[in-house]
Coordinates of C-alpha atoms and ligand atoms in Angstrom, one line a residue:
M28 CA 154.6 -70.8 102.8
H29 CA 154.4 -74.0 104.5
S30 CA 158.0 -75.6 104.6
P31 CA 158.2 -79.5 105.1
S32 CA 158.6 -80.2 108.7
R33 CA 161.0 -82.9 110.0
R34 CA 158.0 -84.1 112.3
H35 CA 155.1 -84.8 109.9
L36 CA 152.2 -85.2 112.2
L37 CA 149.8 -86.6 109.7
G38 CA 152.3 -88.2 107.6
L39 CA 150.2 -87.3 104.5
T40 CA 152.9 -85.8 102.7
A41 CA 156.3 -85.7 103.1
A42 CA 164.7 -54.9 131.8
A43 CA 167.5 -54.4 133.8
A44 CA 166.6 -53.3 137.5
S45 CA 168.0 -50.4 139.3
I46 CA 169.2 -51.9 142.6
G47 CA 168.0 -48.8 144.9
L48 CA 169.0 -49.0 148.5
A49 CA 170.8 -52.4 148.7
P50 CA 170.3 -54.4 151.8
A51 CA 173.3 -55.9 153.4
V52 CA 173.1 -59.2 151.9
W53 CA 172.8 -57.6 148.4
T54 CA 175.9 -55.6 149.0
R55 CA 177.9 -58.9 150.0
A56 CA 177.2 -60.3 146.8
A57 CA 178.0 -57.5 144.8
A58 CA 181.3 -57.2 146.6
Q59 CA 182.2 -60.5 144.8
A60 CA 182.4 -58.9 141.7
R61 CA 183.3 -60.5 138.3
A62 CA 184.6 -57.4 136.5
G63 CA 182.4 -56.1 133.9
E64 CA 180.4 -58.8 132.6
N65 CA 176.8 -59.1 133.0
P66 CA 176.0 -62.6 134.2
F67 CA 172.3 -62.4 133.7
R68 CA 172.2 -63.0 130.0
L69 CA 169.7 -66.0 130.4
G70 CA 167.1 -63.8 132.0
V71 CA 165.1 -65.0 135.2
A72 CA 162.0 -67.0 135.7
S73 CA 159.5 -68.5 138.3
G74 CA 157.4 -71.3 138.7
E75 CA 155.6 -74.1 141.0
P76 CA 153.3 -71.4 142.5
L77 CA 151.6 -72.5 145.8
P78 CA 149.3 -70.4 148.0
D79 CA 152.3 -69.3 150.2
G80 CA 155.5 -69.9 147.9
V81 CA 157.0 -69.9 144.5
V82 CA 160.3 -71.0 142.9
L83 CA 162.6 -68.1 141.6
W84 CA 165.0 -69.1 138.9
T85 CA 168.1 -67.6 137.0
R86 CA 171.2 -69.5 135.6
L87 CA 174.4 -67.3 135.5
S88 CA 175.9 -67.1 132.0
T89 CA 178.0 -64.3 130.6
D90 CA 178.3 -66.1 127.0
P91 CA 175.1 -68.1 126.2
R92 CA 176.8 -69.5 123.2
A93 CA 179.9 -70.8 125.3
L94 CA 179.9 -74.7 125.5
S95 CA 181.9 -74.6 129.0
G96 CA 179.6 -72.3 130.8
L97 CA 181.1 -70.3 133.7
G98 CA 183.9 -72.9 134.5
P99 CA 184.3 -74.6 137.8
Q100 CA 184.0 -71.8 140.1
A101 CA 180.8 -70.9 142.3
F102 CA 179.2 -67.5 142.4
D103 CA 177.3 -65.8 145.2
V104 CA 173.7 -64.6 144.1
A105 CA 171.6 -62.6 146.1
W106 CA 167.9 -62.5 145.8
E107 CA 164.8 -60.6 147.1
I108 CA 161.2 -60.6 146.5
A109 CA 158.7 -57.7 147.0
E110 CA 155.1 -56.8 147.0
D111 CA 155.7 -53.8 144.6
D112 CA 157.6 -53.4 141.5
G113 CA 159.8 -50.6 143.1
F114 CA 160.8 -53.2 145.8
R115 CA 159.9 -50.7 148.6
R116 CA 158.0 -53.7 150.3
V117 CA 160.4 -56.5 150.5
V118 CA 159.1 -59.5 152.0
G119 CA 162.0 -61.9 151.4
K120 CA 165.6 -62.0 150.4
G121 CA 168.6 -64.1 150.9
E122 CA 171.8 -65.4 149.4
T123 CA 172.6 -68.5 147.7
K124 CA 175.5 -69.9 145.5
A125 CA 175.3 -70.5 141.5
R126 CA 177.4 -73.9 141.5
A127 CA 179.1 -75.5 138.6
A128 CA 177.5 -78.8 139.7
D129 CA 174.0 -77.1 138.8
G130 CA 175.3 -75.5 135.6
H131 CA 175.4 -72.3 137.5
A132 CA 171.4 -72.2 138.0
V133 CA 169.8 -71.1 141.1
H134 CA 166.4 -72.4 142.3
V135 CA 165.2 -70.4 145.1
E136 CA 162.0 -71.8 147.1
V137 CA 160.3 -68.9 148.6
A138 CA 157.8 -69.5 151.3
G139 CA 155.8 -67.4 153.5
L140 CA 154.0 -65.4 150.8
R141 CA 150.5 -64.3 151.0
P142 CA 147.9 -66.2 148.7
G143 CA 146.5 -64.9 145.5
R144 CA 148.7 -62.0 144.7
E145 CA 151.4 -60.7 142.6
Y146 CA 155.2 -60.3 143.7
W147 CA 158.1 -59.1 141.9
Y148 CA 161.7 -60.4 142.2
R149 CA 165.5 -60.1 141.2
F150 CA 168.9 -61.3 141.6
N151 CA 172.1 -59.7 142.2
S152 CA 175.6 -61.3 141.5
G153 CA 179.1 -59.7 140.7
G154 CA 177.5 -56.1 141.2
H155 CA 175.1 -56.8 138.5
A156 CA 171.3 -57.0 138.9
S157 CA 169.1 -59.0 137.0
P158 CA 165.8 -58.1 135.1
V159 CA 162.9 -58.0 137.2
G160 CA 160.4 -60.7 137.2
R161 CA 156.8 -60.7 138.1
T162 CA 155.1 -63.9 139.7
R163 CA 152.2 -64.8 141.6
T164 CA 151.0 -67.1 144.3
T165 CA 147.8 -69.3 143.9
P166 CA 144.8 -68.5 145.7
E167 CA 144.2 -69.9 149.0
R168 CA 142.9 -73.7 149.1
G169 CA 139.4 -73.8 148.6
A170 CA 138.9 -70.1 147.8
Q171 CA 136.3 -68.8 145.5
V172 CA 138.1 -67.2 142.7
D173 CA 136.7 -64.8 140.0
H174 CA 139.1 -65.6 137.1
L175 CA 142.1 -67.6 135.8
R176 CA 143.9 -66.8 132.8
I177 CA 146.4 -69.4 131.6
A178 CA 148.7 -69.0 128.4
Y179 CA 150.0 -72.2 127.1
G180 CA 152.5 -73.0 124.4
S181 CA 154.8 -75.7 123.1
C182 CA 157.4 -76.5 120.3
Q183 CA 159.7 -73.6 119.9
K184 CA 162.4 -74.6 117.4
W185 CA 165.0 -72.0 117.7
E186 CA 166.3 -72.2 113.9
T187 CA 162.8 -72.1 112.3
G188 CA 161.4 -68.9 113.7
Y189 CA 161.6 -66.0 116.2
Y190 CA 159.5 -65.9 119.4
A191 CA 157.0 -63.1 118.6
A192 CA 154.3 -65.3 120.0
H193 CA 156.2 -65.2 123.5
R194 CA 156.2 -61.6 123.5
H195 CA 152.4 -61.5 122.8
L196 CA 152.0 -63.9 125.3
A197 CA 153.8 -62.3 128.1
A198 CA 151.7 -58.9 126.9
D199 CA 148.6 -61.0 127.6
N200 CA 149.3 -60.8 131.1
P201 CA 148.4 -64.4 132.1
D202 CA 148.4 -65.6 135.9
L203 CA 150.0 -68.7 134.7
V204 CA 151.9 -69.9 131.7
L205 CA 151.8 -73.6 130.9
F206 CA 154.5 -75.1 128.6
L207 CA 153.9 -78.4 127.3
G208 CA 157.0 -79.4 125.7
D209 CA 159.6 -79.1 123.1
Y210 CA 161.3 -76.3 124.8
I211 CA 164.5 -77.3 123.0
Y212 CA 165.1 -79.2 120.1
E213 CA 168.1 -81.4 120.6
G214 CA 169.0 -82.0 116.9
A215 CA 171.5 -80.7 114.5
L216 CA 170.2 -78.2 112.0
G217 CA 167.7 -80.0 109.8
R218 CA 166.3 -79.4 106.4
E219 CA 163.9 -76.6 107.3
E220 CA 164.9 -73.1 106.2
V221 CA 167.4 -71.7 109.0
L222 CA 166.2 -68.2 110.1
R223 CA 168.8 -68.3 113.0
P224 CA 171.3 -71.2 113.3
H225 CA 172.5 -72.9 116.3
P226 CA 175.7 -75.3 116.8
D227 CA 175.1 -77.9 113.7
V228 CA 175.4 -80.7 116.1
A229 CA 173.2 -82.7 118.1
A230 CA 173.1 -82.1 122.0
R231 CA 173.9 -85.6 123.5
D232 CA 175.6 -85.0 126.8
L233 CA 175.4 -82.7 129.7
D234 CA 177.5 -80.0 128.3
S235 CA 175.9 -79.6 125.0
Y236 CA 172.1 -79.9 126.5
R237 CA 173.3 -77.0 128.7
Q238 CA 174.6 -75.3 125.8
R239 CA 171.3 -75.5 124.0
Y240 CA 169.3 -74.3 126.7
A241 CA 171.5 -71.4 127.1
W242 CA 171.3 -70.7 123.3
Y243 CA 167.5 -70.7 123.5
K244 CA 167.2 -68.6 126.6
Q245 CA 169.2 -65.9 125.2
D246 CA 166.3 -64.9 123.2
A247 CA 164.5 -61.6 124.7
D248 CA 161.0 -62.6 123.9
L249 CA 161.3 -65.8 125.6
Q250 CA 162.8 -64.0 128.7
A251 CA 159.7 -61.7 128.8
A252 CA 157.4 -64.4 128.7
H253 CA 159.4 -66.0 131.9
A254 CA 159.4 -62.7 133.6
A255 CA 155.6 -62.0 133.1
A256 CA 154.3 -65.0 135.3
P257 CA 155.1 -68.2 137.1
W258 CA 155.4 -71.3 134.6
V259 CA 154.3 -74.8 134.9
V260 CA 156.3 -76.9 132.6
M261 CA 156.3 -80.4 131.2
W262 CA 158.6 -81.9 128.6
D263 CA 158.0 -83.7 125.5
D264 CA 160.5 -85.8 123.3
H265 CA 162.9 -83.2 122.1
E266 CA 164.1 -82.1 125.5
V267 CA 165.9 -85.5 125.1
S268 CA 165.7 -87.2 121.6
N269 CA 163.3 -87.2 118.8
D270 CA 160.2 -90.0 119.5
Y271 CA 161.8 -91.2 122.6
G272 CA 159.7 -93.4 125.1
G273 CA 160.8 -94.9 128.0
D274 CA 164.5 -96.3 127.6
A275 CA 164.5 -96.1 123.7
D276 CA 164.7 -93.7 121.0
R277 CA 164.7 -93.9 117.3
T278 CA 168.8 -94.5 117.2
P279 CA 170.6 -97.8 117.4
A280 CA 171.5 -97.0 121.2
T281 CA 171.1 -99.8 123.6
P282 CA 169.0 -99.1 126.5
G283 CA 172.0 -98.4 128.8
Q284 CA 173.3 -95.9 126.4
F285 CA 170.1 -94.3 126.0
L286 CA 169.5 -93.9 129.7
R287 CA 172.6 -92.3 130.1
R288 CA 171.7 -89.7 127.7
R289 CA 168.3 -89.3 129.3
A290 CA 170.0 -88.7 132.7
D291 CA 172.1 -86.0 131.1
A292 CA 169.0 -84.4 129.3
Y293 CA 167.0 -84.5 132.3
R294 CA 169.6 -83.1 134.6
A295 CA 169.9 -80.2 132.0
Y296 CA 166.1 -79.7 131.9
W297 CA 166.0 -79.5 135.9
E298 CA 168.5 -76.9 136.0
N299 CA 167.2 -74.7 133.4
M300 CA 163.5 -74.7 134.6
P301 CA 162.0 -73.0 137.6
L302 CA 161.5 -76.4 139.3
R303 CA 161.5 -77.4 142.8
R304 CA 164.6 -79.4 144.6
D305 CA 162.2 -82.5 145.0
A306 CA 161.9 -82.8 141.2
H307 CA 165.5 -83.1 140.7
P308 CA 166.5 -86.2 138.8
D309 CA 168.0 -89.1 140.2
G310 CA 170.0 -90.6 137.4
A311 CA 167.6 -91.3 134.6
K312 CA 164.5 -90.7 136.6
M313 CA 162.6 -87.7 137.2
R314 CA 159.2 -87.1 138.4
L315 CA 157.6 -84.4 136.8
Y316 CA 154.0 -85.0 136.8
R317 CA 152.2 -83.0 139.3
S318 CA 148.9 -81.2 139.9
L319 CA 148.1 -77.6 140.9
D320 CA 144.8 -75.9 142.4
W321 CA 143.6 -72.5 141.6
G322 CA 141.4 -72.1 144.5
R323 CA 138.0 -73.9 144.0
L324 CA 138.1 -72.6 140.5
A325 CA 140.4 -74.9 138.6
R326 CA 142.8 -77.9 139.0
L327 CA 145.6 -78.4 136.5
A328 CA 147.2 -81.8 136.4
V329 CA 150.1 -82.1 134.3
V330 CA 151.2 -85.5 133.0
D331 CA 154.5 -87.0 131.4
D332 CA 153.9 -89.3 128.4
R333 CA 157.4 -89.8 127.6
Q334 CA 159.2 -91.4 130.7
Y335 CA 156.9 -94.2 131.6
R336 CA 155.2 -95.1 128.3
G337 CA 155.3 -98.8 126.9
A338 CA 157.3 -99.6 123.9
R339 CA 155.9 -98.5 120.4
T340 CA 153.4 -101.0 119.3
C341 CA 152.9 -103.0 115.9
R342 CA 156.6 -102.1 115.0
A343 CA 156.4 -105.1 112.7
V344 CA 154.1 -103.3 110.6
E345 CA 155.0 -99.7 111.2
E346 CA 155.9 -97.4 108.4
K347 CA 157.0 -93.9 109.7
K348 CA 155.2 -94.2 112.9
R349 CA 152.2 -95.2 110.9
I350 CA 150.5 -98.6 111.9
P351 CA 147.2 -100.2 110.8
Y352 CA 144.0 -99.0 112.8
D353 CA 143.1 -102.5 113.5
C354 CA 146.5 -103.8 114.4
P355 CA 145.6 -105.9 117.5
E356 CA 148.6 -105.4 119.8
R357 CA 147.6 -101.7 119.8
L358 CA 144.3 -102.3 121.7
D359 CA 146.0 -104.4 124.4
P360 CA 144.6 -103.0 127.5
K361 CA 147.7 -103.5 129.4
R362 CA 149.5 -101.0 127.4
S363 CA 150.0 -97.6 128.9
L364 CA 151.1 -94.2 127.8
L365 CA 151.6 -92.9 131.3
G366 CA 152.5 -96.1 133.4
E367 CA 150.5 -97.6 135.9
D368 CA 151.8 -95.5 138.9
Q369 CA 151.1 -92.4 137.0
E370 CA 147.7 -93.5 135.8
K371 CA 146.7 -94.3 139.4
W372 CA 148.0 -91.0 140.6
L373 CA 146.1 -89.2 137.8
A374 CA 142.6 -91.1 138.5
G375 CA 143.0 -90.0 142.1
R376 CA 143.4 -86.2 141.1
I377 CA 140.4 -86.5 139.1
A378 CA 138.3 -88.4 141.7
D379 CA 139.0 -86.1 144.5
S380 CA 138.8 -82.9 142.7
Q381 CA 136.4 -80.2 144.1
A382 CA 137.3 -77.8 141.1
Q383 CA 134.7 -76.3 138.8
W384 CA 137.2 -76.6 135.9
N385 CA 139.4 -79.8 135.5
L386 CA 142.3 -79.1 133.2
L387 CA 144.6 -81.8 131.9
G388 CA 147.8 -80.5 130.5
Q389 CA 149.5 -83.2 128.4
Q390 CA 151.8 -83.1 125.4
T391 CA 149.9 -83.7 122.2
L392 CA 146.7 -84.2 120.5
M393 CA 144.6 -86.4 123.1
G394 CA 141.7 -87.3 120.5
E395 CA 142.0 -90.0 117.9
L396 CA 143.3 -89.1 114.5
R397 CA 142.7 -91.6 111.9
L398 CA 144.5 -90.9 108.8
Q399 CA 142.9 -91.3 105.4
E400 CA 144.5 -94.9 104.6
G401 CA 143.1 -96.5 107.6
K402 CA 146.2 -96.0 109.7
V403 CA 147.1 -94.2 112.9
S404 CA 150.4 -92.8 114.6
N405 CA 152.0 -95.2 117.3
D406 CA 153.8 -92.4 118.9
G407 CA 150.9 -90.5 120.6
W408 CA 147.7 -91.6 122.4
D409 CA 146.7 -93.7 119.4
G410 CA 149.5 -96.0 120.2
Y411 CA 148.0 -96.5 123.7
P412 CA 144.3 -96.2 123.4
A413 CA 143.6 -98.1 126.6
T414 CA 145.2 -95.1 128.8
R415 CA 142.8 -92.6 126.8
R416 CA 139.8 -94.7 127.5
R417 CA 140.6 -95.1 131.1
I418 CA 141.1 -91.5 131.5
L419 CA 137.9 -90.6 129.7
E420 CA 135.9 -93.3 131.8
T421 CA 137.5 -91.9 134.9
W422 CA 136.2 -88.4 134.0
R423 CA 132.9 -89.8 133.2
D424 CA 132.5 -92.1 136.2
A425 CA 133.8 -89.5 138.7
K426 CA 131.4 -87.0 137.2
V427 CA 134.2 -84.4 137.3
A428 CA 133.2 -81.0 136.4
N429 CA 134.3 -79.5 133.0
P430 CA 137.1 -81.7 132.1
I431 CA 139.5 -79.8 129.5
A432 CA 142.5 -81.4 127.7
L433 CA 145.0 -78.8 126.8
G434 CA 147.8 -80.1 124.2
G435 CA 150.9 -79.0 122.3
D436 CA 153.4 -81.1 120.3
V437 CA 151.6 -81.4 116.7
H438 CA 152.6 -77.9 115.7
C439 CA 148.9 -77.3 114.8
F440 CA 145.7 -75.7 116.7
F441 CA 143.1 -78.1 117.2
A442 CA 139.7 -78.0 118.9
G443 CA 138.2 -81.3 119.4
E444 CA 135.8 -83.3 121.3
L445 CA 136.6 -86.4 123.2
S446 CA 134.3 -89.3 123.8
V447 CA 134.7 -92.9 125.0
E448 CA 133.7 -94.2 121.6
R449 CA 133.3 -92.5 118.4
G450 CA 129.9 -90.9 117.7
Q451 CA 128.9 -91.0 121.7
P452 CA 128.3 -87.7 123.4
P453 CA 131.6 -85.9 124.3
I454 CA 132.9 -86.3 127.9
A455 CA 135.7 -83.7 127.6
T456 CA 136.7 -80.9 125.2
E457 CA 140.3 -80.5 124.0
F458 CA 142.3 -77.6 122.6
V459 CA 145.8 -78.1 121.2
G460 CA 147.6 -74.6 121.3
G461 CA 149.6 -74.6 118.2
S462 CA 153.4 -74.1 118.2
I463 CA 155.5 -71.2 119.1
S464 CA 157.8 -71.4 116.2
S465 CA 157.9 -75.0 115.1
L466 CA 156.6 -75.5 111.5
G467 CA 153.2 -77.5 111.2
E468 CA 150.9 -79.1 108.6
T469 CA 149.3 -77.8 105.4
N470 CA 145.7 -76.8 106.1
A471 CA 144.8 -78.8 103.0
N472 CA 146.2 -81.8 104.9
L473 CA 144.3 -81.1 108.0
N474 CA 140.8 -80.5 106.3
A475 CA 141.3 -83.9 105.0
A476 CA 142.0 -85.4 108.2
R477 CA 139.0 -83.6 109.7
F478 CA 137.0 -85.3 107.2
V479 CA 137.6 -88.8 108.6
N480 CA 137.6 -87.3 112.1
P481 CA 134.7 -85.4 112.6
H482 CA 135.1 -84.9 116.5
L483 CA 137.8 -82.5 115.4
K484 CA 135.9 -79.3 115.0
Y485 CA 138.6 -76.8 114.2
A486 CA 142.2 -77.3 112.9
E487 CA 144.9 -74.8 111.7
G488 CA 148.4 -75.9 111.1
E489 CA 150.0 -73.0 108.9
V490 CA 150.0 -70.4 111.5
R491 CA 152.3 -70.4 114.8
G492 CA 151.1 -69.0 118.2
Y493 CA 149.7 -70.2 121.5
G494 CA 146.5 -70.7 123.4
R495 CA 144.9 -68.7 126.0
V496 CA 142.3 -70.1 128.6
D497 CA 140.1 -67.8 130.8
L498 CA 138.0 -69.5 133.4
T499 CA 135.4 -67.9 135.6
P500 CA 132.8 -69.5 137.7
K501 CA 130.2 -68.7 135.1
G502 CA 132.0 -70.1 131.9
G503 CA 135.2 -69.8 130.1
T504 CA 136.8 -69.0 126.8
V505 CA 139.6 -70.5 124.9
T506 CA 141.4 -68.1 122.3
F507 CA 143.8 -69.5 119.8
R508 CA 146.3 -66.6 119.2
G509 CA 148.5 -66.6 116.0
V510 CA 151.4 -64.6 114.9
N511 CA 151.3 -63.3 111.2
G512 CA 155.0 -64.8 110.6
L513 CA 158.0 -65.9 112.1
D514 CA 159.9 -62.7 112.2
K515 CA 160.6 -60.8 115.5
G516 CA 158.1 -58.1 115.1
S517 CA 155.3 -60.2 114.0
P518 CA 151.8 -59.0 115.2
V519 CA 149.2 -61.4 116.7
R520 CA 145.7 -61.8 116.0
D521 CA 142.8 -64.0 117.4
L522 CA 142.6 -67.1 115.0
A523 CA 139.5 -68.6 116.7
T524 CA 137.6 -68.0 120.0
F525 CA 135.7 -71.0 121.7
V526 CA 133.0 -70.5 124.3
V527 CA 133.5 -73.3 127.1
E528 CA 130.1 -73.6 128.7
N529 CA 129.9 -74.6 132.3
G530 CA 128.7 -78.1 132.6
K531 CA 128.6 -79.0 129.1
A532 CA 131.4 -80.6 126.9
G533 CA 131.9 -79.5 123.1
V534 CA 133.6 -77.1 120.8
V535 CA 131.4 -74.1 120.4
R536 CA 132.8 -71.0 118.5
A537 CA 132.3 -67.7 120.1
Ligands
FE2_21 FE1 157.5 -80.3 118.6

C-alpha cells in the first residue's frame, strides 16, 4: 500500500576478517588497544576508483547511536590491500590516524595499483579487524573493455524501510555503485509509518549530522553494498535540508545561517563518504562534480544540482513548488541549475569524450514533467529548462556517442526520452532508478502524468529498488530491480528491462 510521501513528486495528491599473520604495522595498531569494543560498527567502503588507485574508507564508532562519537582522542588505524581475499598477496599497507576533527573517519588514498582488477582491503584498530571490502580499479585509460556493470540507487529514508535493495544490489556484483543522493534524511520523524526510528529531531549541526550518518551506516545491508564495490557518490537536498538550493532552504533561515548549516552538513558528508582529500569542503563550499572513465567503454559525469543553482523561480505564483508552465521567468536563459562554471566543465567533458557510452549521473528526473493542471515543479530541471536545453544541444552538436542520463530523487522508476523540443527525435535516453526505501507515488498518479508527458515511456512508483546498467561494445541493458516490500528479507525481481541500442537513443523494452 502506498502511504503519503512527505515529498510529493507530482503534487497530484497529497564479515569480520581473520587477521592471519600480522605485518608489523598491523601489530602496532593492535597494541593501542581499546579494550573489548569493536570500533568497526559502521563498516568499510571504497570509492573514487582510478586506473592505479582507489580511496579506502572507514569510520570508527563503538556506538553508532551516540551523539558524541568517540570523544577527542585519536586512534591508530592500520590498513592493507591485497590482490586476493585471503590477503596472501598484500600490495599496499600503512597506518593512519582516526582523528576527532574528521569524526574519526579514515580516508586512505591508495596508489600504485594495477588497472582493471579487483582488490580486497581491511583495517585494524585496537586489536579489532574490520570487515573485508572488495574494490576495483578502473581499466587503463583508452583500453578496450568488454563490460561494465553499474548499480545505481538513491533515497534511503531510514525510518520508512529496511535496505533489502542494498543486499540485492551487492549480490548483483557491480563493478561500480553510483549513489545519486538522499543518503540520509536530515529531518525529524515525519508523518509516514515508522518501521524503525531514529532521533525525532532534525540534524542541524556537525554533531547531529555525524550522528545521522552513523545511525544509517549501522545497517548491515548498506554496509554490504559498500563492501561490494567502489562507490561514486553525489548528494541531493536531504544531506543538508529539504529542497535547498544555493544559500537558501525552505526555512526562514538567513543566507548566513543557512550557509553555516550547509558547511556542517558538507563536512559530515565528506567525512562519511569514500571521497578524496581534494573534495574536502572549504566552509560551505565543496566541489563534488567530477567524471570517471571506464577505458574507452564509458564516461560517467556526475553533476551537483544543489550547490550552485539559481534561486527558485516564479515564487510569487508558487504553490507547493508548482508553478505555471508559461511563467516567463522560468524560461530566462540565464537561469542555471548547475551554475556557469559547472555547465562549462560538463560541456567540456561531453565534447572531448572518446567513450562509447556517455553517462550523466544527476539527482532527479531530467525530462520535462508537465502536471495535468498546466504546471511544473520549480525544484528540479523544469525550474531551470535553459540548462537542460544547453546540455541536450551539447550532446547533439558534439555528436557524442550514446548519451544516457541516470537519475534518482523522485522515488519512482522512470524510463524516458530526452529531446531538445517536445516531439522531436530523442537525443538521449533517461533511466531514473527508483528509491532504496523512500516512499513514492501511486501508479494511478504516474499513469495520469504519462498521459500528458508521452516521452515518459515507463513509470513505477509503488515499488522500491535500484537500477542496474550493463554496457558492452555491442549494446547495453538497463534493468529496474524492485524489492517486494520494505522488510529486511524482501526478495527482488526484475520490474522491467530495457535494451540500449548502440547509436540509437530511445526506450526499448527487452
Ligand atoms: Fe529522496
